Short mmCIF file of C-alpha atoms and ligand atoms in Angstrom, two decimals:
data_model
loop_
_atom_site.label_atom_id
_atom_site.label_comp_id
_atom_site.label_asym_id
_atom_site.label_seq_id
_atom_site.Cartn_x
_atom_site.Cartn_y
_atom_site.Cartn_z
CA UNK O 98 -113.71 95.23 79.32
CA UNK O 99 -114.70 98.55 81.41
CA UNK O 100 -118.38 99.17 81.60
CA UNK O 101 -119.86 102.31 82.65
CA UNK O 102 -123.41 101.63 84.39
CA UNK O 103 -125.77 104.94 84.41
CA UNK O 104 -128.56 104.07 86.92
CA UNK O 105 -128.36 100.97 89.45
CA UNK O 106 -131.64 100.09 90.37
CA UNK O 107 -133.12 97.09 89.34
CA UNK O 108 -132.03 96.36 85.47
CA UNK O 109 -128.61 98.61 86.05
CA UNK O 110 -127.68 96.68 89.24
CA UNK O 111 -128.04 93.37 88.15
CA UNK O 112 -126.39 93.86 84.87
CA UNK O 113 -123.68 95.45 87.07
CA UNK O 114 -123.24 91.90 89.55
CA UNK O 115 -123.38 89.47 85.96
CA UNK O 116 -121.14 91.66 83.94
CA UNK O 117 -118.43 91.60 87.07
CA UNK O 118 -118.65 87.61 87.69
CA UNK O 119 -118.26 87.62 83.92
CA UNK O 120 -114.71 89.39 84.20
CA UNK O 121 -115.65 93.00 83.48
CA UNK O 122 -114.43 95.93 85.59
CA UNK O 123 -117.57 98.27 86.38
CA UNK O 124 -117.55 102.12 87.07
CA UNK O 125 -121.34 102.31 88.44
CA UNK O 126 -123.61 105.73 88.93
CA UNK O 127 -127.19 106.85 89.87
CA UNK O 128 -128.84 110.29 90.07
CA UNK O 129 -127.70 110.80 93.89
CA UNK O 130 -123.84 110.35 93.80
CA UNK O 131 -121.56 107.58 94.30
CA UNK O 132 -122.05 107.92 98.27
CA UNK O 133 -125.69 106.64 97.81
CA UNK O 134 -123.89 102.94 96.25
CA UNK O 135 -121.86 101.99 98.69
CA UNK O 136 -124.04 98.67 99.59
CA UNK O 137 -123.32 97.51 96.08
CA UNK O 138 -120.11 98.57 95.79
CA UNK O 139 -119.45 96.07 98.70
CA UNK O 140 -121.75 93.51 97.39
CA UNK O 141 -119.59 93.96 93.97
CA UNK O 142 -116.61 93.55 95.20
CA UNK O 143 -113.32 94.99 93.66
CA UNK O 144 -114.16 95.05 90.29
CA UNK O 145 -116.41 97.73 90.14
CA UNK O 146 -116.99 101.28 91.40
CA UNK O 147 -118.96 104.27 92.30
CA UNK O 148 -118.74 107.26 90.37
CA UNK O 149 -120.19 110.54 88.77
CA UNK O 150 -122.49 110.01 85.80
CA UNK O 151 -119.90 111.53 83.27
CA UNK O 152 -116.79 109.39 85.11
CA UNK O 153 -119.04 106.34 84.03
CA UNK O 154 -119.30 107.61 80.72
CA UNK O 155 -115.74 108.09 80.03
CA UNK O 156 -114.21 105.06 81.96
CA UNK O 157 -116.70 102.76 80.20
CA UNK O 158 -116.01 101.25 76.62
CA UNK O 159 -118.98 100.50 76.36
CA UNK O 160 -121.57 102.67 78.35
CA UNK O 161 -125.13 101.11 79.78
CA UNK O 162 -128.18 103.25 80.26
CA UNK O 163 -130.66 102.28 83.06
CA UNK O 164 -132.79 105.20 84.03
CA UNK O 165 -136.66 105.97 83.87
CA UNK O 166 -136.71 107.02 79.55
CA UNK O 167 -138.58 110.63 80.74
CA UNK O 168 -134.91 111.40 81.98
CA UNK O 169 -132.72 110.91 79.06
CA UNK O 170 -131.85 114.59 78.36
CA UNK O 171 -130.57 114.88 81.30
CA UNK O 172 -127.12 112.33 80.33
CA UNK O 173 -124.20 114.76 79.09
CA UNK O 174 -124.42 114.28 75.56
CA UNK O 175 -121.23 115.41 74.87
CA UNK O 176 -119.45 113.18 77.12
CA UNK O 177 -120.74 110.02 74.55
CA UNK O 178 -118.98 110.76 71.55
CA UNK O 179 -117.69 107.91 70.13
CA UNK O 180 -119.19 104.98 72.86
CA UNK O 181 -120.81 102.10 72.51
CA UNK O 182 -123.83 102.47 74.46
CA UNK O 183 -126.33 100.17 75.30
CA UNK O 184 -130.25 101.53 75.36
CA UNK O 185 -132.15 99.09 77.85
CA UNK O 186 -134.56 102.08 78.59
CA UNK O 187 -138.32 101.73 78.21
CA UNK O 188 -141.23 104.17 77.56
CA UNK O 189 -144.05 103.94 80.32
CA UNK O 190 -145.72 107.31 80.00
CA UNK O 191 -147.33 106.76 83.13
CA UNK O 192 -144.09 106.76 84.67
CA UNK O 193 -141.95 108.78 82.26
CA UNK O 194 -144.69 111.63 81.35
CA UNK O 195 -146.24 111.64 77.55
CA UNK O 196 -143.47 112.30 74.91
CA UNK O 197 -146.29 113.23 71.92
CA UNK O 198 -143.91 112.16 69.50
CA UNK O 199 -143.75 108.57 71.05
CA UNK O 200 -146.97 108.21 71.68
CA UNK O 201 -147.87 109.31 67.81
CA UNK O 202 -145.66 107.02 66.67
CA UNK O 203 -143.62 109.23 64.70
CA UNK O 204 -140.32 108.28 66.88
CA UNK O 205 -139.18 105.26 69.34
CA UNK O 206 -137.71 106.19 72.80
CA UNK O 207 -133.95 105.23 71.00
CA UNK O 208 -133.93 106.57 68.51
CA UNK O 209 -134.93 110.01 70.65
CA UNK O 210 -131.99 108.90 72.90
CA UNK O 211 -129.75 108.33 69.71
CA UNK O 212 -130.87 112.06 68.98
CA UNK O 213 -129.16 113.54 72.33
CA UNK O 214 -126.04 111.28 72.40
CA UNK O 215 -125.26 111.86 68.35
CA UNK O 216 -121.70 110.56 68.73
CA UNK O 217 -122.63 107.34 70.14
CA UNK O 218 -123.49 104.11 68.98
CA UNK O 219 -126.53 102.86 70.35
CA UNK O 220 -128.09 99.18 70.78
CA UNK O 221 -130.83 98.46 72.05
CA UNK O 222 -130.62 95.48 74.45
CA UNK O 223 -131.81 94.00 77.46
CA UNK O 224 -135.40 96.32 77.56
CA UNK O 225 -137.41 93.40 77.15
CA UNK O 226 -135.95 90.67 80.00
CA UNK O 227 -137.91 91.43 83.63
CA UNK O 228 -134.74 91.84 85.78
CA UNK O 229 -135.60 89.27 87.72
CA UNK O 230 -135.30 86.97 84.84
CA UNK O 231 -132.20 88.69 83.98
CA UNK O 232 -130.78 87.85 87.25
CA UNK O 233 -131.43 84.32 87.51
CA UNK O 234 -131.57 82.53 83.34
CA UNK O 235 -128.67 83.43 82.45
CA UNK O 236 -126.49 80.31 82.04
CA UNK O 237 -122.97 79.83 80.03
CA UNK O 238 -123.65 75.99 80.77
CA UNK O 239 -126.23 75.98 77.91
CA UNK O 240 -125.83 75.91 74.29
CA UNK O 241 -126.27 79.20 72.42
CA UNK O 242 -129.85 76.86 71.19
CA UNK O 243 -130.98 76.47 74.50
CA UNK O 244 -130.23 79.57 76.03
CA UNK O 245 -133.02 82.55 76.98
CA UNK O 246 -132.99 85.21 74.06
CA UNK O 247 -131.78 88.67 74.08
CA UNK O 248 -132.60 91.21 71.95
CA UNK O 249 -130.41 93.41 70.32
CA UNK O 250 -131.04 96.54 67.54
CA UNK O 251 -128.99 99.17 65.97
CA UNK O 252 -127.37 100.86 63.27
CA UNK O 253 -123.64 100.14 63.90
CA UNK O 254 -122.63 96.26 63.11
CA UNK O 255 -119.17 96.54 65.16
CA UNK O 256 -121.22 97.98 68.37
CA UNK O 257 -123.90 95.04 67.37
CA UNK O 258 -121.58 92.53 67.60
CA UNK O 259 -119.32 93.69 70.85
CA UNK O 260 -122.49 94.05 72.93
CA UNK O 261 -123.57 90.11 71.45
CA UNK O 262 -120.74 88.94 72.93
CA UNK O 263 -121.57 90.75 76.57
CA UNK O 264 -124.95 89.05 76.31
CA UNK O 265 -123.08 85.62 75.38
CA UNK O 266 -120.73 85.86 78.71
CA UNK O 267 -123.19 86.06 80.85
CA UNK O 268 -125.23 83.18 79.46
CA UNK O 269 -127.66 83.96 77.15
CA UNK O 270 -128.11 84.05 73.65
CA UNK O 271 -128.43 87.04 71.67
CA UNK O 272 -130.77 87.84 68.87
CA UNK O 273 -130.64 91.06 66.25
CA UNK O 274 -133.90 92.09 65.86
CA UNK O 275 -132.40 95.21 62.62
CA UNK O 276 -131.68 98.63 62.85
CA UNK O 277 -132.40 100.98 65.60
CA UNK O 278 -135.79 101.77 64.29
CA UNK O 279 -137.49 98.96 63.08
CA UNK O 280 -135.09 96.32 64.93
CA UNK O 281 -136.11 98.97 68.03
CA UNK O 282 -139.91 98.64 67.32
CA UNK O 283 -140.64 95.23 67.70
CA UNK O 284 -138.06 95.09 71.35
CA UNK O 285 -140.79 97.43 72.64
CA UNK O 286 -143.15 97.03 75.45
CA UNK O 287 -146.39 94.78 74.32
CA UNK O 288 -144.74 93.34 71.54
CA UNK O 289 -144.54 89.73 70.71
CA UNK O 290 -141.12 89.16 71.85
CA UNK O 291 -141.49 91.54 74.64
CA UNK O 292 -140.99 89.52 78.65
CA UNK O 293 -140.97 86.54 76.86
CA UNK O 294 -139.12 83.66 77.80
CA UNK O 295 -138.01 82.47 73.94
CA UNK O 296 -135.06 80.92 72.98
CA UNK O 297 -133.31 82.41 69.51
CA UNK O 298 -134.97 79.83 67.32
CA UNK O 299 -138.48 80.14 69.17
CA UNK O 300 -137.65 84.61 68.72
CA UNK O 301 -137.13 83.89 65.15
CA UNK O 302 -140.14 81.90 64.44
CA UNK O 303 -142.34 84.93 66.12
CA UNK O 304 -140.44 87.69 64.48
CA UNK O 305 -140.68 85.97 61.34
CA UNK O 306 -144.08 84.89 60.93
CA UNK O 307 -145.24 87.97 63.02
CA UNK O 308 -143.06 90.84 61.92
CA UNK O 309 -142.44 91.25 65.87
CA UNK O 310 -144.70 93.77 66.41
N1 NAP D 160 -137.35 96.69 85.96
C1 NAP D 160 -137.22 95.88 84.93
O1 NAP D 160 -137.34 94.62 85.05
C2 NAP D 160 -136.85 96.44 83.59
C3 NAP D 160 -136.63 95.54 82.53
C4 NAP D 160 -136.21 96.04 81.30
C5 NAP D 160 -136.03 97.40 81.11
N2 NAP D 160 -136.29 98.26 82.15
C6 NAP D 160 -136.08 99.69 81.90
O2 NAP D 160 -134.80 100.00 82.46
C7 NAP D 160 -134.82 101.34 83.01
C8 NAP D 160 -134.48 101.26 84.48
O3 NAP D 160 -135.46 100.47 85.13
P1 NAP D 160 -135.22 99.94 86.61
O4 NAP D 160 -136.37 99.05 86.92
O5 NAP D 160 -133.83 99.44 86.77
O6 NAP D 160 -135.40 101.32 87.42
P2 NAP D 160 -135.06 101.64 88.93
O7 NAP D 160 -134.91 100.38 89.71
O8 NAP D 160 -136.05 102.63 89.37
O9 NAP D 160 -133.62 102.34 88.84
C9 NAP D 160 -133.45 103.52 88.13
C10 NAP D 160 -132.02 103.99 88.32
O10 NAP D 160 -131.81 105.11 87.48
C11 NAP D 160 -131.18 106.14 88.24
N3 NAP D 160 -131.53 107.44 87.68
C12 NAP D 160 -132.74 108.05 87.66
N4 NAP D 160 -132.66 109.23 87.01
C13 NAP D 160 -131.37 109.35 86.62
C14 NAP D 160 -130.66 110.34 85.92
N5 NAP D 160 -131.27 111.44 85.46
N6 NAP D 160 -129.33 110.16 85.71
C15 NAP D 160 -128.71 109.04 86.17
N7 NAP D 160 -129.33 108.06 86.84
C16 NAP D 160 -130.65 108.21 87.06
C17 NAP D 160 -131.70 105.95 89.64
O11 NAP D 160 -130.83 106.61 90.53
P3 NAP D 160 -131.37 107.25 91.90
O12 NAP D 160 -131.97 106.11 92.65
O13 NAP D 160 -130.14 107.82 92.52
O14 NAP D 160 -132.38 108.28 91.47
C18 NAP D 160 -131.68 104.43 89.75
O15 NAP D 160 -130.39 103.98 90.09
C19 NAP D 160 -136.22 101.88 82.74
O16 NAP D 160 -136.22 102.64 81.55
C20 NAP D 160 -137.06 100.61 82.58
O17 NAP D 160 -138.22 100.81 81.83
C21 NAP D 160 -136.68 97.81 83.37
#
């Protein structure tokens, strides 16, 4: 599958090296232009590539967003229409400057991202695993029982289910949380299931006896 990566720092980067050794061809871009990735690109090999922020939109199938939340209005809506896209953004207000709506609770960082990419499908997915983690438990030698959780939410089943399988290839298992808003809510930083090494069956037993958040 083609994958377009928007921001390759820690989370964007290493999703970038496990969704290549899983088989995936990667068109990869930051806020400083393609020239700024060419350590990566070597690291990555041929499978993947540096480009503009909208060439990563439209080469990619399925489109992963990696960037500091605050920045999200900045992605050319437009250029979305139609994508799967995969939200593994967090809101850190300390880093990201105070969104009143967030912080009032009247709105989740996706759903505000939904808002400005309208054509697109989002899931949220992979906000909760330290990249670090992400990097290293990952392992298609486990059953999907054993294997690290994670956490998926969103509106569209079809987008659900192709981004499931992503998270499967590269060795872990993955869990639906619901729909983009309360799925979204309890995937959220400080929640229960939030950098939390759980298996699916351990994520279920806190999400249902907790409500997840
Ligand atoms: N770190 C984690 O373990 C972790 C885990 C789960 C979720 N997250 C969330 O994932 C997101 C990324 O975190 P990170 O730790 O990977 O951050 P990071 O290492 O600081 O990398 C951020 C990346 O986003 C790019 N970027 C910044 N503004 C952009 C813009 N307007 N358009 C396109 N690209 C832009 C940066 O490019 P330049 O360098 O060129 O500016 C950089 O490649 C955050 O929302 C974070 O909360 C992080």
């Amino acid at each position: 599958m083609k994958i377009g990566i928007i921001g390759a720092g820690n989370i964007g980067g290493t999703a970038a090296k496990l969704f290549v050794k899983a088989g995936h061809e990667i068109a990869i871009a930051n806020s400083r232009g393609a020239e700024t990735l060419k350590d990566l690109i070597a690291e990555l090999g041929e499978n993947a590539r540096a480009v503009s922020i909208e060439e990563a939109v439209k080469l990619g199938e399925v489109v992963f967003i990696s960037i500091p939340f605050g920045k999200y209005k900045t992605l050319p809506a437009d250029a979305f229409d139609g994508k799967i896209v995969i939200d593994s953004n967090n809101y850190y207000p300390d880093r990201d400057s105070s969104f009143a709506e967030l912080d009032d609770n009247k709105t989740t960082s996706s759903e505000m991202l939904a808002e400005h990419l309208r054509g697109a499908k989002i899931v949220k997915g992979f906000n909760t695993i330290w990249f670090e983690h992400l990097k290293t438990q990952g392992n298609t030698e486990l059953s999907a029982d054993e294997r690290r959780a994670i956490f998926i939410a969103g509106d569209d089943a079809e987008a659900k289910k192709t981004v499931a399988r992503l998270i499967e290839e590269i060795g872990f298992a993955a869990v639906d949380t619901g729909d983009l808003r309360d799925g979204g809510l309890t995937q959220q930083p400080d929640t229960a299931i939030y950098n939390r090494n759980l298996t699916g069956s351990e994520a279920e037993a806190i999400l249902g006896s907790e409500g997840g958040y």
